[in-house]
Amino acid sequence: MPQSFSQSQATSPQNDVSGMIVFSSSARILHMNGPARALMALFGTSHEHWPQVAPESLPSIITEFCLDVLAQLRRRVEAQDWTQFEMRRTCHMVTPSRLLTGFGVPSASNSEIRVILTLS
């Protein structure tokens, strides 16, 4: 592969931008990395609320997806199914479209479950 091709691919902002948000079992935001905050600006003008990291300030597609992943995770925990799973959803609210991927992180006590969402 030519070096110029790999360098242009590595420095392309479209390829490097992916964000991560970690939610608690009550869908409270525990962490949002810098790239996720930057991607939130694509969703509109309410981005001034995001430094407060409040779930109600996130786009509804993201909070709904988090709740879907939490529901699936709770079903798996109740069934004592500890296998890994992920869910995906495409967000067409922004251009270019973004892929949302949700991972459930269970715990045996069911009190410390977490959801990790990535936006890419």
mmCIF file of C-alpha atoms in Angstrom:
data_model
loop_
_atom_site.group_PDB
_atom_site.id
_atom_site.type_symbol
_atom_site.label_atom_id
_atom_site.label_comp_id
_atom_site.label_asym_id
_atom_site.label_seq_id
_atom_site.Cartn_x
_atom_site.Cartn_y
_atom_site.Cartn_z
ATOM 1 C CA MET A 1 0.000 0.000 0.000
ATOM 2 C CA PRO A 2 1.501 3.417 -0.905
ATOM 3 C CA GLN A 3 2.578 5.473 2.077
ATOM 4 C CA SER A 4 0.650 8.550 0.943
ATOM 5 C CA PHE A 5 -2.584 6.538 0.937
ATOM 6 C CA SER A 6 -2.119 5.280 4.492
ATOM 7 C CA GLN A 7 -1.184 8.750 5.730
ATOM 8 C CA SER A 8 -4.250 10.338 4.168
ATOM 9 C CA GLN A 9 -6.454 7.647 5.643
ATOM 10 C CA ALA A 10 -4.911 8.030 9.090
ATOM 11 C CA THR A 11 -5.372 11.781 9.192
ATOM 12 C CA SER A 12 -8.905 11.857 7.831
ATOM 13 C CA PRO A 13 -11.224 13.244 10.542
ATOM 14 C CA GLN A 14 -14.092 11.107 9.241
ATOM 15 C CA ASN A 15 -12.097 7.940 10.010
ATOM 16 C CA ASP A 16 -10.750 9.032 13.386
ATOM 17 C CA VAL A 17 -13.942 10.326 14.978
ATOM 18 C CA SER A 18 -15.744 7.892 17.214
ATOM 19 C CA GLY A 19 -17.213 8.706 20.547
ATOM 20 C CA MET A 20 -18.076 6.746 23.651
ATOM 21 C CA ILE A 21 -20.728 7.300 26.300
ATOM 22 C CA VAL A 22 -21.026 5.141 29.432
ATOM 23 C CA PHE A 23 -24.432 4.884 31.115
ATOM 24 C CA SER A 24 -25.413 3.520 34.529
ATOM 25 C CA SER A 25 -28.233 1.047 35.107
ATOM 26 C CA SER A 26 -30.574 4.021 35.573
ATOM 27 C CA ALA A 27 -29.493 5.508 32.200
ATOM 28 C CA ARG A 28 -27.508 8.249 33.916
ATOM 29 C CA ILE A 29 -24.442 9.347 31.968
ATOM 30 C CA LEU A 30 -21.282 8.355 33.800
ATOM 31 C CA HIS A 31 -18.769 9.360 31.161
ATOM 32 C CA MET A 32 -18.707 10.984 27.726
ATOM 33 C CA ASN A 33 -15.382 11.296 25.936
ATOM 34 C CA GLY A 34 -14.292 14.300 23.882
ATOM 35 C CA PRO A 35 -15.104 12.803 20.471
ATOM 36 C CA ALA A 36 -18.644 11.989 21.653
ATOM 37 C CA ARG A 37 -19.114 15.570 22.812
ATOM 38 C CA ALA A 38 -17.869 16.817 19.430
ATOM 39 C CA LEU A 39 -20.262 14.502 17.573
ATOM 40 C CA MET A 40 -23.171 15.797 19.663
ATOM 41 C CA ALA A 41 -22.729 19.196 17.982
ATOM 42 C CA LEU A 42 -23.987 17.562 14.770
ATOM 43 C CA PHE A 43 -27.418 17.071 16.364
ATOM 44 C CA GLY A 44 -28.293 20.728 16.882
ATOM 45 C CA THR A 45 -28.061 23.813 19.007
ATOM 46 C CA SER A 46 -28.714 22.319 22.442
ATOM 47 C CA HIS A 47 -25.037 21.339 22.692
ATOM 48 C CA GLU A 48 -24.539 23.992 25.373
ATOM 49 C CA HIS A 49 -26.229 21.513 27.772
ATOM 50 C CA TRP A 50 -23.725 18.720 27.115
ATOM 51 C CA PRO A 51 -21.014 19.876 29.482
ATOM 52 C CA GLN A 52 -23.596 19.140 32.217
ATOM 53 C CA VAL A 53 -23.826 15.580 30.853
ATOM 54 C CA ALA A 54 -27.559 15.237 31.434
ATOM 55 C CA PRO A 55 -29.373 12.394 29.639
ATOM 56 C CA GLU A 56 -32.321 14.657 28.802
ATOM 57 C CA SER A 57 -30.005 16.886 26.781
ATOM 58 C CA LEU A 58 -28.989 14.026 24.477
ATOM 59 C CA PRO A 59 -30.784 13.359 21.197
ATOM 60 C CA SER A 60 -33.742 11.031 21.746
ATOM 61 C CA ILE A 61 -32.339 8.354 19.409
ATOM 62 C CA ILE A 62 -29.354 7.957 21.729
ATOM 63 C CA THR A 63 -31.343 7.778 24.979
ATOM 64 C CA GLU A 64 -33.884 5.394 23.416
ATOM 65 C CA PHE A 65 -31.096 3.171 22.146
ATOM 66 C CA CYS A 66 -29.489 3.164 25.596
ATOM 67 C CA LEU A 67 -32.804 2.100 27.150
ATOM 68 C CA ASP A 68 -33.158 -0.691 24.557
ATOM 69 C CA VAL A 69 -29.674 -1.993 25.372
ATOM 70 C CA LEU A 70 -30.429 -1.777 29.119
ATOM 71 C CA ALA A 71 -33.669 -3.745 28.666
ATOM 72 C CA GLN A 72 -31.865 -6.467 26.712
ATOM 73 C CA LEU A 73 -29.086 -6.549 29.302
ATOM 74 C CA ARG A 74 -31.573 -6.894 32.184
ATOM 75 C CA ARG A 75 -33.304 -9.799 30.407
ATOM 76 C CA ARG A 76 -29.945 -11.518 29.979
ATOM 77 C CA VAL A 77 -28.944 -10.944 33.608
ATOM 78 C CA GLU A 78 -32.281 -12.328 34.841
ATOM 79 C CA ALA A 79 -31.747 -15.420 32.674
ATOM 80 C CA GLN A 80 -28.136 -15.620 33.933
ATOM 81 C CA ASP A 81 -26.963 -15.340 30.344
ATOM 82 C CA TRP A 82 -23.483 -13.837 30.663
ATOM 83 C CA THR A 83 -22.574 -14.057 26.974
ATOM 84 C CA GLN A 84 -21.376 -10.930 25.251
ATOM 85 C CA PHE A 85 -23.809 -9.057 23.066
ATOM 86 C CA GLU A 86 -23.978 -5.888 21.094
ATOM 87 C CA MET A 87 -26.770 -4.013 19.401
ATOM 88 C CA ARG A 88 -26.475 -1.637 16.456
ATOM 89 C CA ARG A 89 -28.597 1.147 15.106
ATOM 90 C CA THR A 90 -27.983 3.604 12.288
ATOM 91 C CA CYS A 91 -28.758 7.226 13.020
ATOM 92 C CA HIS A 92 -29.930 9.086 9.923
ATOM 93 C CA MET A 93 -30.630 12.334 11.837
ATOM 94 C CA VAL A 94 -27.225 13.715 10.812
ATOM 95 C CA THR A 95 -25.127 13.724 7.660
ATOM 96 C CA PRO A 96 -23.211 11.556 7.255
ATOM 97 C CA SER A 97 -25.234 8.899 9.072
ATOM 98 C CA ARG A 98 -23.727 7.577 12.286
ATOM 99 C CA LEU A 99 -23.568 4.010 13.529
ATOM 100 C CA LEU A 100 -24.567 3.561 17.165
ATOM 101 C CA THR A 101 -23.263 0.415 18.829
ATOM 102 C CA GLY A 102 -24.353 -0.588 22.317
ATOM 103 C CA PHE A 103 -22.601 -3.050 24.602
ATOM 104 C CA GLY A 104 -24.029 -4.333 27.858
ATOM 105 C CA VAL A 105 -21.669 -4.883 30.766
ATOM 106 C CA PRO A 106 -23.425 -7.133 33.300
ATOM 107 C CA SER A 107 -22.618 -7.835 36.906
ATOM 108 C CA ALA A 108 -23.699 -10.784 39.003
ATOM 109 C CA SER A 109 -25.434 -8.460 41.480
ATOM 110 C CA ASN A 110 -27.455 -6.682 38.730
ATOM 111 C CA SER A 111 -26.824 -3.403 40.562
ATOM 112 C CA GLU A 112 -23.708 -2.251 38.714
ATOM 113 C CA ILE A 113 -24.652 -2.975 35.131
ATOM 114 C CA ARG A 114 -23.364 -0.520 32.552
ATOM 115 C CA VAL A 115 -24.098 0.309 28.949
ATOM 116 C CA ILE A 116 -21.379 1.536 26.644
ATOM 117 C CA LEU A 117 -22.496 3.289 23.480
ATOM 118 C CA THR A 118 -20.140 4.127 20.686
ATOM 119 C CA LEU A 119 -20.885 6.605 17.913
ATOM 120 C CA SER A 120 -18.939 6.249 14.691
#
